[in-house]
PDB file of C-alpha atoms in Angstrom:
ATOM      1  CA  PRO M   1     110.176 122.628 116.256  1.00 74.00           C
ATOM      2  CA  PRO M   2     109.286 121.079 119.817  1.00 87.00           C
ATOM      3  CA  PHE M   3     108.162 117.408 119.687  1.00 87.00           C
ATOM      4  CA  VAL M   4     104.673 117.840 120.684  1.00 91.00           C
ATOM      5  CA  GLU M   5     104.112 120.620 117.858  1.00 92.00           C
ATOM      6  CA  SER M   6     105.748 118.210 115.337  1.00 91.00           C
ATOM      7  CA  VAL M   7     103.042 115.620 116.430  1.00 93.00           C
ATOM      8  CA  LYS M   8     100.301 118.001 116.050  1.00 95.00           C
ATOM      9  CA  ARG M   9     101.215 118.831 112.687  1.00 95.00           C
ATOM     10  CA  PHE M  10     101.938 115.239 111.683  1.00 96.00           C
ATOM     11  CA  PHE M  11      98.395 114.413 112.367  1.00 96.00           C
ATOM     12  CA  ALA M  12      96.989 117.389 110.732  1.00 96.00           C
ATOM     13  CA  THR M  13      98.830 116.259 107.695  1.00 96.00           C
ATOM     14  CA  PRO M  14      96.579 114.676 105.178  1.00 96.00           C
ATOM     15  CA  GLY M  15      97.912 110.938 104.609  1.00 95.00           C
ATOM     16  CA  PHE M  16      99.881 110.591 107.758  1.00 97.00           C
ATOM     17  CA  SER M  17      97.280 108.589 109.541  1.00 97.00           C
ATOM     18  CA  ARG M  18      97.381 105.410 107.442  1.00 97.00           C
ATOM     19  CA  PRO M  19     101.053 104.804 107.455  1.00 98.00           C
ATOM     20  CA  LEU M  20     100.844 104.983 111.039  1.00 98.00           C
ATOM     21  CA  ALA M  21      98.266 102.597 111.207  1.00 98.00           C
ATOM     22  CA  ALA M  22      99.994 100.159 109.153  1.00 98.00           C
ATOM     23  CA  PHE M  23     103.172 100.722 110.976  1.00 98.00           C
ATOM     24  CA  ILE M  24     101.248  99.980 114.326  1.00 98.00           C
ATOM     25  CA  CYS M  25      99.664  96.831 112.812  1.00 97.00           C
ATOM     26  CA  SER M  26     102.897  95.472 111.747  1.00 97.00           C
ATOM     27  CA  ILE M  27     105.029  96.285 114.727  1.00 97.00           C
ATOM     28  CA  SER M  28     102.018  95.153 117.329  1.00 96.00           C
ATOM     29  CA  ILE M  29     101.761  91.780 115.520  1.00 95.00           C
ATOM     30  CA  THR M  30     105.704  91.151 115.273  1.00 96.00           C
ATOM     31  CA  ASN M  31     105.947  92.308 119.109  1.00 96.00           C
ATOM     32  CA  ILE M  32     103.125  90.086 120.249  1.00 94.00           C
ATOM     33  CA  VAL M  33     104.412  86.937 118.231  1.00 94.00           C
ATOM     34  CA  GLY M  34     107.900  87.815 119.648  1.00 94.00           C
ATOM     35  CA  ALA M  35     106.439  87.954 123.234  1.00 93.00           C
ATOM     36  CA  PHE M  36     104.731  84.607 122.991  1.00 92.00           C
ATOM     37  CA  ILE M  37     106.941  82.592 120.794  1.00 93.00           C
ATOM     38  CA  ASP M  38     107.541  79.981 123.593  1.00 92.00           C
ATOM     39  CA  GLU M  39     103.871  79.225 123.822  1.00 87.00           C
ATOM     40  CA  VAL M  40     103.276  79.423 120.041  1.00 85.00           C
ATOM     41  CA  MET M  41     106.156  76.804 119.367  1.00 88.00           C
ATOM     42  CA  GLU M  42     105.331  74.500 122.168  1.00 85.00           C
ATOM     43  CA  ARG M  43     101.637  74.344 121.184  1.00 80.00           C
ATOM     44  CA  GLY M  44     102.894  73.546 117.428  1.00 80.00           C
ATOM     45  CA  GLY M  45     105.013  70.637 118.919  1.00 83.00           C
ATOM     46  CA  ILE M  46     108.420  72.515 119.017  1.00 88.00           C
ATOM     47  CA  THR M  47     109.498  71.888 122.764  1.00 90.00           C
ATOM     48  CA  GLU M  48     113.409  71.943 122.714  1.00 95.00           C
ATOM     49  CA  GLN M  49     114.617  75.602 123.916  1.00 95.00           C
ATOM     50  CA  LEU M  50     117.310  75.556 121.134  1.00 97.00           C
ATOM     51  CA  SER M  51     114.655  74.949 118.361  1.00 95.00           C
ATOM     52  CA  ILE M  52     112.255  77.424 119.772  1.00 95.00           C
ATOM     53  CA  ASP M  53     115.476  80.002 119.899  1.00 96.00           C
ATOM     54  CA  LEU M  54     116.245  79.191 116.474  1.00 97.00           C
ATOM     55  CA  ALA M  55     112.782  79.545 115.141  1.00 95.00           C
ATOM     56  CA  GLY M  56     112.582  83.139 117.185  1.00 96.00           C
ATOM     57  CA  ALA M  57     116.046  84.101 115.306  1.00 97.00           C
ATOM     58  CA  GLY M  58     114.557  82.957 112.010  1.00 98.00           C
ATOM     59  CA  PHE M  59     111.476  84.951 112.744  1.00 97.00           C
ATOM     60  CA  GLU M  60     113.722  88.065 113.016  1.00 97.00           C
ATOM     61  CA  LEU M  61     115.941  87.313 110.144  1.00 98.00           C
ATOM     62  CA  ALA M  62     112.657  86.948 107.984  1.00 98.00           C
ATOM     63  CA  ILE M  63     111.803  90.408 109.159  1.00 97.00           C
ATOM     64  CA  LEU M  64     115.093  91.622 108.076  1.00 97.00           C
ATOM     65  CA  VAL M  65     115.042  89.722 104.613  1.00 98.00           C
ATOM     66  CA  GLY M  66     111.483  90.636 104.129  1.00 97.00           C
ATOM     67  CA  GLY M  67     112.334  94.288 104.526  1.00 96.00           C
ATOM     68  CA  ILE M  68     115.295  94.393 102.316  1.00 97.00           C
ATOM     69  CA  ILE M  69     113.412  92.432  99.273  1.00 97.00           C
ATOM     70  CA  ILE M  70     109.794  94.051  99.633  1.00 98.00           C
ATOM     71  CA  GLY M  71     111.296  97.463 100.768  1.00 96.00           C
ATOM     72  CA  GLY M  72     113.529  97.420  97.727  1.00 96.00           C
ATOM     73  CA  TYR M  73     110.767  96.825  95.459  1.00 98.00           C
ATOM     74  CA  VAL M  74     108.747  99.533  97.069  1.00 98.00           C
ATOM     75  CA  ASP M  75     111.780 101.789  96.519  1.00 95.00           C
ATOM     76  CA  ARG M  76     111.766 101.079  92.850  1.00 97.00           C
ATOM     77  CA  THR M  77     108.291 101.163  92.176  1.00 97.00           C
ATOM     78  CA  LYS M  78     106.723 103.562  94.984  1.00 96.00           C
ATOM     79  CA  GLU M  79     103.917 101.183  95.132  1.00 97.00           C
ATOM     80  CA  TYR M  80     103.288 101.798  98.991  1.00 97.00           C
ATOM     81  CA  LYS M  81      99.496 101.051  99.315  1.00 97.00           C
ATOM     82  CA  THR M  82      99.348  98.155  97.184  1.00 98.00           C
ATOM     83  CA  VAL M  83     102.364  96.391  98.867  1.00 98.00           C
ATOM     84  CA  THR M  84     101.272  97.299 102.168  1.00 98.00           C
ATOM     85  CA  LEU M  85      97.740  95.877 101.532  1.00 98.00           C
ATOM     86  CA  ALA M  86      99.294  92.694 100.098  1.00 98.00           C
ATOM     87  CA  CYS M  87     101.531  92.338 103.015  1.00 98.00           C
ATOM     88  CA  LEU M  88      98.788  92.993 105.750  1.00 97.00           C
ATOM     89  CA  ALA M  89      96.475  90.412 103.970  1.00 97.00           C
ATOM     90  CA  SER M  90      99.373  87.809 103.598  1.00 97.00           C
ATOM     91  CA  THR M  91     100.052  88.524 107.473  1.00 96.00           C
ATOM     92  CA  MET M  92      96.421  87.611 108.506  1.00 93.00           C
ATOM     93  CA  PHE M  93      96.776  84.504 106.249  1.00 91.00           C
ATOM     94  CA  VAL M  94      99.897  83.169 107.870  1.00 91.00           C
ATOM     95  CA  LEU M  95      98.975  83.933 111.399  1.00 88.00           C
ATOM     96  CA  ILE M  96      96.482  81.463 111.371  1.00 82.00           C
ATOM     97  CA  PRO M  97      98.737  78.255 111.488  1.00 81.00           C
ATOM     98  CA  LEU M  98     100.313  79.919 114.476  1.00 80.00           C
ATOM     99  CA  GLY M  99      97.254  79.277 116.529  1.00 71.00           C
ATOM    100  CA  LEU M 100      96.202  75.899 115.298  1.00 64.00           C
ATOM    101  CA  THR M 101      96.494  73.297 117.960  1.00 57.00           C
ATOM    102  CA  GLU M 102      94.668  69.956 117.122  1.00 53.00           C
ATOM    103  CA  HIS M 103      92.801  67.922 114.340  1.00 48.00           C
ATOM    104  CA  ALA M 104      93.868  67.757 110.815  1.00 50.00           C
ATOM    105  CA  ILE M 105      96.901  70.163 110.800  1.00 52.00           C
ATOM    106  CA  GLY M 106      97.531  70.755 114.181  1.00 53.00           C
ATOM    107  CA  LYS M 107     101.020  69.931 115.937  1.00 68.00           C
ATOM    108  CA  GLU M 108     102.828  70.314 112.587  1.00 78.00           C
ATOM    109  CA  PRO M 109     106.386  71.896 113.247  1.00 85.00           C
ATOM    110  CA  ALA M 110     106.948  72.500 109.609  1.00 87.00           C
ATOM    111  CA  LEU M 111     103.873  74.262 109.040  1.00 86.00           C
ATOM    112  CA  LEU M 112     104.454  76.380 112.013  1.00 88.00           C
ATOM    113  CA  ILE M 113     107.840  77.099 111.046  1.00 93.00           C
ATOM    114  CA  PHE M 114     106.792  78.161 107.502  1.00 93.00           C
ATOM    115  CA  ALA M 115     103.990  80.388 108.992  1.00 92.00           C
ATOM    116  CA  LEU M 116     106.390  81.998 111.169  1.00 95.00           C
ATOM    117  CA  LEU M 117     109.068  82.709 108.757  1.00 97.00           C
ATOM    118  CA  GLY M 118     106.260  83.802 106.178  1.00 97.00           C
ATOM    119  CA  LEU M 119     104.850  86.182 109.017  1.00 97.00           C
ATOM    120  CA  GLY M 120     108.254  87.885 109.381  1.00 97.00           C
ATOM    121  CA  MET M 121     108.482  88.328 105.523  1.00 98.00           C
ATOM    122  CA  ALA M 122     105.018  89.734 105.370  1.00 98.00           C
ATOM    123  CA  ALA M 123     104.802  91.836 108.495  1.00 97.00           C
ATOM    124  CA  GLY M 124     108.246  93.094 108.757  1.00 95.00           C
ATOM    125  CA  PRO M 125     108.461  94.990 105.563  1.00 97.00           C
ATOM    126  CA  VAL M 126     105.287  97.138 106.462  1.00 98.00           C
ATOM    127  CA  GLN M 127     107.223  98.943 109.034  1.00 97.00           C
ATOM    128  CA  PRO M 128     109.933 100.502 107.023  1.00 96.00           C
ATOM    129  CA  ILE M 129     107.498 100.954 103.862  1.00 97.00           C
ATOM    130  CA  ASN M 130     105.389 103.156 105.951  1.00 98.00           C
ATOM    131  CA  ALA M 131     107.949 105.037 107.764  1.00 96.00           C
ATOM    132  CA  GLU M 132     109.269 106.003 104.629  1.00 96.00           C
ATOM    133  CA  LEU M 133     105.825 106.929 103.348  1.00 97.00           C
ATOM    134  CA  ALA M 134     105.037 108.899 106.512  1.00 97.00           C
ATOM    135  CA  VAL M 135     108.178 110.709 106.067  1.00 96.00           C
ATOM    136  CA  ASP M 136     107.406 111.669 102.440  1.00 95.00           C
ATOM    137  CA  VAL M 137     103.870 112.614 103.243  1.00 96.00           C
ATOM    138  CA  THR M 138     105.043 114.990 105.951  1.00 95.00           C
ATOM    139  CA  TYR M 139     108.042 116.459 104.297  1.00 94.00           C
ATOM    140  CA  PRO M 140     109.956 118.963 105.104  1.00 92.00           C
ATOM    141  CA  SER M 141     109.460 117.363 108.721  1.00 90.00           C
ATOM    142  CA  ASP M 142     111.934 115.981 110.739  1.00 90.00           C
ATOM    143  CA  GLU M 143     112.430 112.257 109.845  1.00 93.00           C
ATOM    144  CA  THR M 144     113.418 111.349 113.270  1.00 94.00           C
ATOM    145  CA  ALA M 145     110.553 112.950 114.802  1.00 94.00           C
ATOM    146  CA  VAL M 146     108.158 111.195 112.262  1.00 96.00           C
ATOM    147  CA  GLU M 147     109.583 107.677 113.159  1.00 95.00           C
ATOM    148  CA  SER M 148     109.707 108.419 116.740  1.00 95.00           C
ATOM    149  CA  VAL M 149     105.869 109.029 116.772  1.00 96.00           C
ATOM    150  CA  GLN M 150     105.511 105.547 114.610  1.00 97.00           C
ATOM    151  CA  GLN M 151     107.636 103.795 117.253  1.00 96.00           C
ATOM    152  CA  ILE M 152     105.975 105.347 120.344  1.00 96.00           C
ATOM    153  CA  GLY M 153     102.509 104.327 119.105  1.00 96.00           C
ATOM    154  CA  GLY M 154     103.346 101.007 117.845  1.00 96.00           C
ATOM    155  CA  ASN M 155     105.126  99.945 120.999  1.00 96.00           C
ATOM    156  CA  LEU M 156     102.417 101.607 123.240  1.00 97.00           C
ATOM    157  CA  ILE M 157      99.697  99.625 121.294  1.00 97.00           C
ATOM    158  CA  SER M 158     101.897  96.374 121.615  1.00 96.00           C
ATOM    159  CA  ALA M 159     102.316  97.061 125.211  1.00 96.00           C
ATOM    160  CA  LEU M 160      98.471  97.177 125.574  1.00 96.00           C
ATOM    161  CA  LEU M 161      97.833  94.273 123.509  1.00 95.00           C
ATOM    162  CA  VAL M 162     100.118  91.939 125.430  1.00 93.00           C
ATOM    163  CA  PRO M 163      97.525  91.302 128.476  1.00 91.00           C
ATOM    164  CA  VAL M 164      95.045  91.096 126.050  1.00 89.00           C
ATOM    165  CA  ALA M 165      96.831  88.440 124.158  1.00 86.00           C
ATOM    166  CA  ALA M 166      97.661  86.584 127.126  1.00 85.00           C
ATOM    167  CA  MET M 167      93.929  86.220 128.037  1.00 84.00           C
ATOM    168  CA  ALA M 168      93.176  85.345 124.767  1.00 78.00           C
ATOM    169  CA  ALA M 169      95.809  82.453 124.992  1.00 74.00           C
ATOM    170  CA  GLU M 170      93.763  80.774 127.484  1.00 75.00           C
ATOM    171  CA  ASP M 171      90.679  80.415 125.078  1.00 70.00           C
ATOM    172  CA  ASP M 172      90.124  77.866 122.303  1.00 66.00           C
ATOM    173  CA  PHE M 173      88.028  78.693 119.394  1.00 65.00           C
ATOM    174  CA  GLU M 174      86.869  75.692 117.294  1.00 67.00           C
ATOM    175  CA  PHE M 175      85.745  76.124 113.486  1.00 64.00           C
ATOM    176  CA  PHE M 176      84.198  73.599 111.326  1.00 64.00           C
ATOM    177  CA  LYS M 177      83.690  71.118 113.793  1.00 71.00           C
ATOM    178  CA  ASN M 178      81.170  69.229 111.738  1.00 73.00           C
ATOM    179  CA  THR M 179      83.426  68.953 108.890  1.00 72.00           C
ATOM    180  CA  PRO M 180      86.091  66.607 110.039  1.00 66.00           C
ATOM    181  CA  ILE M 181      88.827  67.509 107.368  1.00 63.00           C
ATOM    182  CA  LEU M 182      88.499  71.302 108.106  1.00 60.00           C
ATOM    183  CA  ASP M 183      88.052  70.851 112.034  1.00 59.00           C
ATOM    184  CA  SER M 184      90.498  73.092 113.759  1.00 59.00           C
ATOM    185  CA  ASP M 185      90.958  74.653 117.037  1.00 59.00           C
ATOM    186  CA  ILE M 186      92.768  77.875 117.328  1.00 59.00           C
ATOM    187  CA  ARG M 187      94.158  79.341 120.475  1.00 56.00           C
ATOM    188  CA  GLY M 188      94.906  82.980 121.123  1.00 51.00           C
TER     189      GLY M 188
END
């Protein structure tokens, strides 16, 4: 069937919108972090271009490895929802150090790298897991059309979020300023 008809059928299928939303969350996060990797690394104290490039390569590798390991687990257990929610919760947790700038744990390159790799391991698997789930719930629809809708949606939202992220990167948010050990600034 024509692509537009397929899209209408997908959105009319119960259970399609949640894997689409999870896929969009994941790809948006990885695309935004990838787009601003230089700024994130420099803010955390990693300033050499080779080090930034290696961190970016490590991030992409973590996405791949996370997809293989966690995706393999989901293939065996079919625990799509539980694993997706755990990955998204982990993603929120490991995003925090990427925005830290000063105070007790700011400018800690090791923390930054571990957070970046953890982000790749947590956010990356959400895409293939939810692509598979969307294909399953829309069966016997065309797998390519299902994944195309997810890619188009994810990349469109990512493109719309880039200017928002660029504006947010200009602002600092300070938390716990009255508690010195917890005092931190988060940028972007």
